[in-house]
Every structure is written in C-alpha cells, then in structure tokens.
Amino acid sequence: MTESKLREEICYFGQSLFDRGLTPGSSGNISAKVDGGWLMTPTNSCLGRLDPAILSKVDERGNPISGDKPTKEAFLHLSMYAERPTAGAIVHLHSTHSVAVSVLADIDPDEPIPPVTAYYVMKIGKLALLPYYPPGDLTLANAVREVAGRHHAVLLANHGPVVAGKDLETAVYATEELEETAKLYLMLRGQKLKLLTPAQVADLHRKYPS
Ligand SMILES: [Zn+2]
C-alpha cells in the first residue's frame, strides 16, 4: 500500500472508531509502518477529525520527520514495533468496556479476559495486563516492550488497550474484538460460565496462530 493510501486509511479508521464511540474526545492513537519510518496520529488530536496531510511521521527513535507533533505515546508504539518486527500497525484506544475490565481488582493479570468466544482467541490470543503507569511516561513504554514479544495485545490498567496487527485493518478489527469481548465478559460476571476448554483454545491457536 502506498503511503498516501495508508494516510487515508488511518483517517478512515480513526473516524469510524470515533463515530462508534470507541475512543472519545482526543483519546486514542494509531500508528502504521511506512518506508523510512512510521505514521502516527498527532498529539491531542481527535481520531474523528484527522487530516491525512498533517499526520506525524517519525523515525525509529521517535524523531519527527514531517507533519504535526506525534502522540505522546509514540515511544509506546515504537517499543511494540521493536519487539514485533512483523507488526504493520498499532491501535490504542480508551474504549469503555476494555478500560472497565482493566480497573477490576480481582482479575488474573495473566488472563484478564478468559476464553469466552472462539473469535476472541483467534484475534487476540493471549491478552497481557500491565500495571498502571502514567500516560506518555517512558516507564509505560518500557513495560510494554517487556511483554510485546509474547503478546500482540496488551491492556494498560486504568487506561486502555494497545493492539498490534500485520496491517491497520487487522489491528483495528482485533481491537474491536477485544472491546466486544470485554463487554460480554462484564455482562457475564457473577454467572456460572462454560468457557472454551484448554484443548479448544490450543486447537484454535494451532489453526490461527496470532
Ligand atoms: Zn491512552
């Protein structure tokens, strides 16, 4: 895909996510790999009103190449790319149900959302929950770097999800799957559940490696 097409795609998905209430105000950010660097949504920008011409372009150290000043989570994105060379795009949202799960005191950090559905297992695989760090802080980027080699989806406590994909469409759809599963999980809390069994989960991982 050409850089200009990718710029348009970032704006298209940004607006789509915003219009459906998946990331309010100026929250959330999107990045995608291009020749010579990464495109990122600018700091304090609303994902519903992005302009392809002023998206930030940065190098692998986060130095600006062109466009507006990048998101303050630029280093978080770059940390994830450093550990996941096949990732082509990353989506970070403040989507309500995923954030709600990240605040629960009694969830397992190794499995914050259990295998409720097959699509959750296929698109997210194993979600990692990281403890709280201040947004934009290098400690947050470093914490993501530590788990990103094993997890393409990370839930930041009291903040929101970060999801990498081979391309932007894949990353967006996986983030949506995570949000919908978080919603389901919250609806189901306190009920007796029949989750996918470890054998069923292993079978899905074999057929659909993430
Ligand atoms: Zn954020």
PDB file of C-alpha atoms and ligand atoms in Angstrom:
ATOM      1  CA  MET A   1       0.000   0.000   0.000  1.00  0.00           C
ATOM      2  CA  THR A   2       1.313   3.479  -0.860  1.00  0.00           C
ATOM      3  CA  GLU A   3       1.955   5.996   1.907  1.00  0.00           C
ATOM      4  CA  SER A   4      -0.791   8.316   0.670  1.00  0.00           C
ATOM      5  CA  LYS A   5      -3.325   5.449   0.676  1.00  0.00           C
ATOM      6  CA  LEU A   6      -2.236   4.466   4.181  1.00  0.00           C
ATOM      7  CA  ARG A   7      -2.633   8.071   5.366  1.00  0.00           C
ATOM      8  CA  GLU A   8      -6.204   7.997   4.090  1.00  0.00           C
ATOM      9  CA  GLU A   9      -6.823   4.626   5.726  1.00  0.00           C
ATOM     10  CA  ILE A  10      -5.628   5.899   9.142  1.00  0.00           C
ATOM     11  CA  CYS A  11      -8.101   8.793   8.877  1.00  0.00           C
ATOM     12  CA  TYR A  12     -10.906   6.489   7.695  1.00  0.00           C
ATOM     13  CA  PHE A  13     -10.487   4.020  10.577  1.00  0.00           C
ATOM     14  CA  GLY A  14      -9.924   6.880  13.074  1.00  0.00           C
ATOM     15  CA  GLN A  15     -13.257   8.419  12.118  1.00  0.00           C
ATOM     16  CA  SER A  16     -15.003   5.041  12.123  1.00  0.00           C
ATOM     17  CA  LEU A  17     -13.742   4.233  15.656  1.00  0.00           C
ATOM     18  CA  PHE A  18     -14.638   7.719  16.920  1.00  0.00           C
ATOM     19  CA  ASP A  19     -18.106   7.743  15.326  1.00  0.00           C
ATOM     20  CA  ARG A  20     -18.972   4.481  17.058  1.00  0.00           C
ATOM     21  CA  GLY A  21     -17.916   5.816  20.463  1.00  0.00           C
ATOM     22  CA  LEU A  22     -14.846   3.591  20.721  1.00  0.00           C
ATOM     23  CA  THR A  23     -12.488   6.393  21.707  1.00  0.00           C
ATOM     24  CA  PRO A  24     -13.891   9.727  22.906  1.00  0.00           C
ATOM     25  CA  GLY A  25     -12.519  13.282  22.755  1.00  0.00           C
ATOM     26  CA  SER A  26      -8.838  13.427  21.865  1.00  0.00           C
ATOM     27  CA  SER A  27      -8.111   9.961  23.298  1.00  0.00           C
ATOM     28  CA  GLY A  28      -6.515   7.056  21.471  1.00  0.00           C
ATOM     29  CA  ASN A  29      -3.882   6.915  18.779  1.00  0.00           C
ATOM     30  CA  ILE A  30      -3.000   4.961  15.653  1.00  0.00           C
ATOM     31  CA  SER A  31       0.347   4.232  14.002  1.00  0.00           C
ATOM     32  CA  ALA A  32       1.417   2.388  10.850  1.00  0.00           C
ATOM     33  CA  LYS A  33       4.745   1.423   9.324  1.00  0.00           C
ATOM     34  CA  VAL A  34       5.796   3.125   6.069  1.00  0.00           C
ATOM     35  CA  ASP A  35       9.041   3.340   4.095  1.00  0.00           C
ATOM     36  CA  GLY A  36      11.568   5.244   6.195  1.00  0.00           C
ATOM     37  CA  GLY A  37       9.545   5.401   9.406  1.00  0.00           C
ATOM     38  CA  TRP A  38       6.102   5.364  10.965  1.00  0.00           C
ATOM     39  CA  LEU A  39       2.967   7.431  10.545  1.00  0.00           C
ATOM     40  CA  MET A  40       1.318   8.411  13.846  1.00  0.00           C
ATOM     41  CA  THR A  41      -1.717  10.396  14.809  1.00  0.00           C
ATOM     42  CA  PRO A  42      -0.729  13.820  16.208  1.00  0.00           C
ATOM     43  CA  THR A  43      -0.801  14.609  19.930  1.00  0.00           C
ATOM     44  CA  ASN A  44      -4.165  15.862  21.273  1.00  0.00           C
ATOM     45  CA  SER A  45      -5.899  15.041  18.003  1.00  0.00           C
ATOM     46  CA  CYS A  46      -9.432  13.696  17.803  1.00  0.00           C
ATOM     47  CA  LEU A  47      -9.491  10.409  15.863  1.00  0.00           C
ATOM     48  CA  GLY A  48     -12.772  11.558  14.302  1.00  0.00           C
ATOM     49  CA  ARG A  49     -11.199  14.594  12.608  1.00  0.00           C
ATOM     50  CA  LEU A  50      -7.772  13.540  11.309  1.00  0.00           C
ATOM     51  CA  ASP A  51      -6.166  15.143   8.249  1.00  0.00           C
ATOM     52  CA  PRO A  52      -4.031  12.849   6.043  1.00  0.00           C
ATOM     53  CA  ALA A  53      -1.675  15.739   5.217  1.00  0.00           C
ATOM     54  CA  ILE A  54      -0.680  16.542   8.812  1.00  0.00           C
ATOM     55  CA  LEU A  55      -0.273  13.042  10.274  1.00  0.00           C
ATOM     56  CA  SER A  56       3.089  12.827  12.075  1.00  0.00           C
ATOM     57  CA  LYS A  57       5.922  10.868  10.503  1.00  0.00           C
ATOM     58  CA  VAL A  58       8.739   9.748  12.834  1.00  0.00           C
ATOM     59  CA  ASP A  59      11.905   7.657  12.588  1.00  0.00           C
ATOM     60  CA  GLU A  60      12.692   4.618  14.781  1.00  0.00           C
ATOM     61  CA  ARG A  61      13.940   6.874  17.600  1.00  0.00           C
ATOM     62  CA  GLY A  62      10.742   8.905  17.573  1.00  0.00           C
ATOM     63  CA  ASN A  63      12.438  11.910  15.910  1.00  0.00           C
ATOM     64  CA  PRO A  64       9.947  13.909  13.839  1.00  0.00           C
ATOM     65  CA  ILE A  65      10.354  13.713  10.041  1.00  0.00           C
ATOM     66  CA  SER A  66       7.242  15.623   8.974  1.00  0.00           C
ATOM     67  CA  GLY A  67       3.727  16.619   9.976  1.00  0.00           C
ATOM     68  CA  ASP A  68       2.380  17.696  13.369  1.00  0.00           C
ATOM     69  CA  LYS A  69       3.925  16.689  16.726  1.00  0.00           C
ATOM     70  CA  PRO A  70       3.249  12.953  17.273  1.00  0.00           C
ATOM     71  CA  THR A  71       1.119  11.386  20.006  1.00  0.00           C
ATOM     72  CA  LYS A  72       2.734  11.338  23.446  1.00  0.00           C
ATOM     73  CA  GLU A  73       2.515   7.541  23.253  1.00  0.00           C
ATOM     74  CA  ALA A  74       4.942   7.488  20.271  1.00  0.00           C
ATOM     75  CA  PHE A  75       7.532   5.602  22.360  1.00  0.00           C
ATOM     76  CA  LEU A  76       4.955   3.057  23.485  1.00  0.00           C
ATOM     77  CA  HIS A  77       4.190   2.322  19.801  1.00  0.00           C
ATOM     78  CA  LEU A  78       7.893   2.185  18.881  1.00  0.00           C
ATOM     79  CA  SER A  79       8.595  -0.201  21.794  1.00  0.00           C
ATOM     80  CA  MET A  80       5.973  -2.583  20.483  1.00  0.00           C
ATOM     81  CA  TYR A  81       7.310  -2.413  16.897  1.00  0.00           C
ATOM     82  CA  ALA A  82      10.847  -3.072  18.190  1.00  0.00           C
ATOM     83  CA  GLU A  83       9.678  -6.380  19.702  1.00  0.00           C
ATOM     84  CA  ARG A  84       7.285  -7.302  16.877  1.00  0.00           C
ATOM     85  CA  PRO A  85       9.063  -6.894  13.532  1.00  0.00           C
ATOM     86  CA  THR A  86       6.056  -8.266  11.617  1.00  0.00           C
ATOM     87  CA  ALA A  87       3.666  -5.638  13.016  1.00  0.00           C
ATOM     88  CA  GLY A  88       2.481  -3.144  10.392  1.00  0.00           C
ATOM     89  CA  ALA A  89       0.119  -1.103  12.562  1.00  0.00           C
ATOM     90  CA  ILE A  90      -0.873  -0.449  16.185  1.00  0.00           C
ATOM     91  CA  VAL A  91      -4.145   0.847  17.601  1.00  0.00           C
ATOM     92  CA  HIS A  92      -4.530   2.268  21.118  1.00  0.00           C
ATOM     93  CA  LEU A  93      -8.000   3.228  22.359  1.00  0.00           C
ATOM     94  CA  HIS A  94      -9.736   4.324  25.548  1.00  0.00           C
ATOM     95  CA  SER A  95     -12.660   2.029  24.729  1.00  0.00           C
ATOM     96  CA  THR A  96     -15.088   1.889  27.665  1.00  0.00           C
ATOM     97  CA  HIS A  97     -15.513  -1.846  28.318  1.00  0.00           C
ATOM     98  CA  SER A  98     -11.831  -2.698  27.908  1.00  0.00           C
ATOM     99  CA  VAL A  99     -10.938   0.118  30.310  1.00  0.00           C
ATOM    100  CA  ALA A 100     -13.601  -1.148  32.742  1.00  0.00           C
ATOM    101  CA  VAL A 101     -12.029  -4.624  32.786  1.00  0.00           C
ATOM    102  CA  SER A 102      -8.583  -3.072  33.362  1.00  0.00           C
ATOM    103  CA  VAL A 103      -9.858  -1.466  36.583  1.00  0.00           C
ATOM    104  CA  LEU A 104     -11.284  -4.644  38.175  1.00  0.00           C
ATOM    105  CA  ALA A 105      -9.303  -5.553  41.302  1.00  0.00           C
ATOM    106  CA  ASP A 106      -9.848  -9.304  41.165  1.00  0.00           C
ATOM    107  CA  ILE A 107      -8.791 -10.229  37.620  1.00  0.00           C
ATOM    108  CA  ASP A 108      -5.888 -12.502  36.730  1.00  0.00           C
ATOM    109  CA  PRO A 109      -3.084 -10.381  35.159  1.00  0.00           C
ATOM    110  CA  ASP A 110      -2.081 -13.410  33.071  1.00  0.00           C
ATOM    111  CA  GLU A 111      -5.620 -13.802  31.737  1.00  0.00           C
ATOM    112  CA  PRO A 112      -7.645 -10.625  32.331  1.00  0.00           C
ATOM    113  CA  ILE A 113     -10.385 -11.889  29.984  1.00  0.00           C
ATOM    114  CA  PRO A 114     -10.988 -15.656  29.808  1.00  0.00           C
ATOM    115  CA  PRO A 115     -11.635 -17.513  26.508  1.00  0.00           C
ATOM    116  CA  VAL A 116     -15.307 -16.564  26.138  1.00  0.00           C
ATOM    117  CA  THR A 117     -15.543 -16.980  22.343  1.00  0.00           C
ATOM    118  CA  ALA A 118     -13.513 -18.514  19.512  1.00  0.00           C
ATOM    119  CA  TYR A 119     -13.072 -15.160  17.737  1.00  0.00           C
ATOM    120  CA  TYR A 120     -11.567 -13.611  20.842  1.00  0.00           C
ATOM    121  CA  VAL A 121      -8.984 -16.413  20.967  1.00  0.00           C
ATOM    122  CA  MET A 122      -8.325 -16.131  17.207  1.00  0.00           C
ATOM    123  CA  LYS A 123      -7.896 -12.353  17.072  1.00  0.00           C
ATOM    124  CA  ILE A 124      -6.402 -11.544  20.481  1.00  0.00           C
ATOM    125  CA  GLY A 125      -4.779 -14.796  21.560  1.00  0.00           C
ATOM    126  CA  LYS A 126      -3.361 -14.123  24.986  1.00  0.00           C
ATOM    127  CA  LEU A 127      -4.016 -10.672  26.400  1.00  0.00           C
ATOM    128  CA  ALA A 128      -1.449  -9.225  28.826  1.00  0.00           C
ATOM    129  CA  LEU A 129      -2.494  -6.848  31.619  1.00  0.00           C
ATOM    130  CA  LEU A 130       0.136  -4.292  32.629  1.00  0.00           C
ATOM    131  CA  PRO A 131       0.026  -2.370  35.912  1.00  0.00           C
ATOM    132  CA  TYR A 132      -0.741   1.352  35.895  1.00  0.00           C
ATOM    133  CA  TYR A 133       1.904   3.777  34.599  1.00  0.00           C
ATOM    134  CA  PRO A 134       1.321   7.443  33.741  1.00  0.00           C
ATOM    135  CA  PRO A 135       0.367   8.028  30.063  1.00  0.00           C
ATOM    136  CA  GLY A 136       3.263   9.128  27.882  1.00  0.00           C
ATOM    137  CA  ASP A 137       5.807   8.020  30.503  1.00  0.00           C
ATOM    138  CA  LEU A 138       8.877   6.059  29.396  1.00  0.00           C
ATOM    139  CA  THR A 139       8.204   3.536  32.207  1.00  0.00           C
ATOM    140  CA  LEU A 140       4.993   2.646  30.346  1.00  0.00           C
ATOM    141  CA  ALA A 141       6.833   2.220  27.016  1.00  0.00           C
ATOM    142  CA  ASN A 142       9.429   0.015  28.751  1.00  0.00           C
ATOM    143  CA  ALA A 143       6.753  -2.131  30.420  1.00  0.00           C
ATOM    144  CA  VAL A 144       5.114  -2.689  27.016  1.00  0.00           C
ATOM    145  CA  ARG A 145       8.471  -3.611  25.494  1.00  0.00           C
ATOM    146  CA  GLU A 146       8.932  -6.368  28.102  1.00  0.00           C
ATOM    147  CA  VAL A 147       5.762  -8.232  27.115  1.00  0.00           C
ATOM    148  CA  ALA A 148       5.333  -7.243  23.440  1.00  0.00           C
ATOM    149  CA  GLY A 149       7.424 -10.136  22.114  1.00  0.00           C
ATOM    150  CA  ARG A 150       4.899 -12.607  23.591  1.00  0.00           C
ATOM    151  CA  HIS A 151       1.681 -10.586  23.291  1.00  0.00           C
ATOM    152  CA  HIS A 152       0.341  -8.548  20.381  1.00  0.00           C
ATOM    153  CA  ALA A 153      -2.492  -7.280  22.588  1.00  0.00           C
ATOM    154  CA  VAL A 154      -1.811  -5.505  25.869  1.00  0.00           C
ATOM    155  CA  LEU A 155      -4.283  -3.966  28.309  1.00  0.00           C
ATOM    156  CA  LEU A 156      -2.930  -0.982  30.253  1.00  0.00           C
ATOM    157  CA  ALA A 157      -4.511  -0.831  33.724  1.00  0.00           C
ATOM    158  CA  ASN A 158      -6.763   2.197  34.316  1.00  0.00           C
ATOM    159  CA  HIS A 159      -6.059   3.325  30.752  1.00  0.00           C
ATOM    160  CA  GLY A 160      -6.918   1.092  27.751  1.00  0.00           C
ATOM    161  CA  PRO A 161      -5.858  -1.491  25.151  1.00  0.00           C
ATOM    162  CA  VAL A 162      -2.885  -1.455  22.745  1.00  0.00           C
ATOM    163  CA  VAL A 163      -3.145  -3.906  19.852  1.00  0.00           C
ATOM    164  CA  ALA A 164      -0.668  -4.638  17.034  1.00  0.00           C
ATOM    165  CA  GLY A 165      -1.554  -6.273  13.717  1.00  0.00           C
ATOM    166  CA  LYS A 166       0.162  -7.177  10.444  1.00  0.00           C
ATOM    167  CA  ASP A 167      -1.704  -4.235   8.883  1.00  0.00           C
ATOM    168  CA  LEU A 168      -4.048  -1.479  10.028  1.00  0.00           C
ATOM    169  CA  GLU A 169      -7.271  -3.310   9.211  1.00  0.00           C
ATOM    170  CA  THR A 170      -6.152  -6.354  11.226  1.00  0.00           C
ATOM    171  CA  ALA A 171      -5.159  -4.202  14.223  1.00  0.00           C
ATOM    172  CA  VAL A 172      -8.471  -2.305  14.148  1.00  0.00           C
ATOM    173  CA  TYR A 173     -10.602  -5.446  13.900  1.00  0.00           C
ATOM    174  CA  ALA A 174      -8.669  -7.118  16.735  1.00  0.00           C
ATOM    175  CA  THR A 175      -9.149  -4.035  18.941  1.00  0.00           C
ATOM    176  CA  GLU A 176     -12.881  -4.139  18.208  1.00  0.00           C
ATOM    177  CA  GLU A 177     -12.999  -7.854  19.037  1.00  0.00           C
ATOM    178  CA  LEU A 178     -11.278  -7.129  22.355  1.00  0.00           C
ATOM    179  CA  GLU A 179     -13.765  -4.357  23.180  1.00  0.00           C
ATOM    180  CA  GLU A 180     -16.791  -6.517  22.356  1.00  0.00           C
ATOM    181  CA  THR A 181     -15.391  -9.417  24.390  1.00  0.00           C
ATOM    182  CA  ALA A 182     -14.723  -7.105  27.344  1.00  0.00           C
ATOM    183  CA  LYS A 183     -18.383  -6.035  27.113  1.00  0.00           C
ATOM    184  CA  LEU A 184     -19.542  -9.667  27.043  1.00  0.00           C
ATOM    185  CA  TYR A 185     -17.295 -10.561  29.951  1.00  0.00           C
ATOM    186  CA  LEU A 186     -18.676  -7.718  32.076  1.00  0.00           C
ATOM    187  CA  MET A 187     -22.239  -8.864  31.256  1.00  0.00           C
ATOM    188  CA  LEU A 188     -21.335 -12.375  32.352  1.00  0.00           C
ATOM    189  CA  ARG A 189     -19.551 -11.586  35.597  1.00  0.00           C
ATOM    190  CA  GLY A 190     -21.100 -13.315  38.589  1.00  0.00           C
ATOM    191  CA  GLN A 191     -22.732 -16.009  36.408  1.00  0.00           C
ATOM    192  CA  LYS A 192     -21.643 -19.602  36.043  1.00  0.00           C
ATOM    193  CA  LEU A 193     -19.714 -19.793  32.765  1.00  0.00           C
ATOM    194  CA  LYS A 194     -18.959 -22.524  30.276  1.00  0.00           C
ATOM    195  CA  LEU A 195     -15.703 -21.191  28.815  1.00  0.00           C
ATOM    196  CA  LEU A 196     -13.752 -22.716  25.932  1.00  0.00           C
ATOM    197  CA  THR A 197     -11.671 -25.595  27.294  1.00  0.00           C
ATOM    198  CA  PRO A 198      -7.829 -25.502  27.221  1.00  0.00           C
ATOM    199  CA  ALA A 199      -7.948 -28.142  24.429  1.00  0.00           C
ATOM    200  CA  GLN A 200     -10.348 -26.000  22.358  1.00  0.00           C
ATOM    201  CA  VAL A 201      -8.140 -22.934  22.898  1.00  0.00           C
ATOM    202  CA  ALA A 202      -4.991 -24.873  21.921  1.00  0.00           C
ATOM    203  CA  ASP A 203      -6.733 -26.119  18.766  1.00  0.00           C
ATOM    204  CA  LEU A 204      -7.599 -22.520  17.762  1.00  0.00           C
ATOM    205  CA  HIS A 205      -4.027 -21.350  18.442  1.00  0.00           C
ATOM    206  CA  ARG A 206      -2.766 -24.140  16.153  1.00  0.00           C
ATOM    207  CA  LYS A 207      -5.168 -23.266  13.351  1.00  0.00           C
ATOM    208  CA  TYR A 208      -4.945 -19.481  13.708  1.00  0.00           C
ATOM    209  CA  PRO A 209      -1.530 -18.536  15.105  1.00  0.00           C
ATOM    210  CA  SER A 210      -1.540 -14.879  16.151  1.00  0.00           C
TER     211      SER A 210
HETATM  212 ZN    ZN B   1      -4.098   6.429  26.056  1.00  0.00          ZN
END
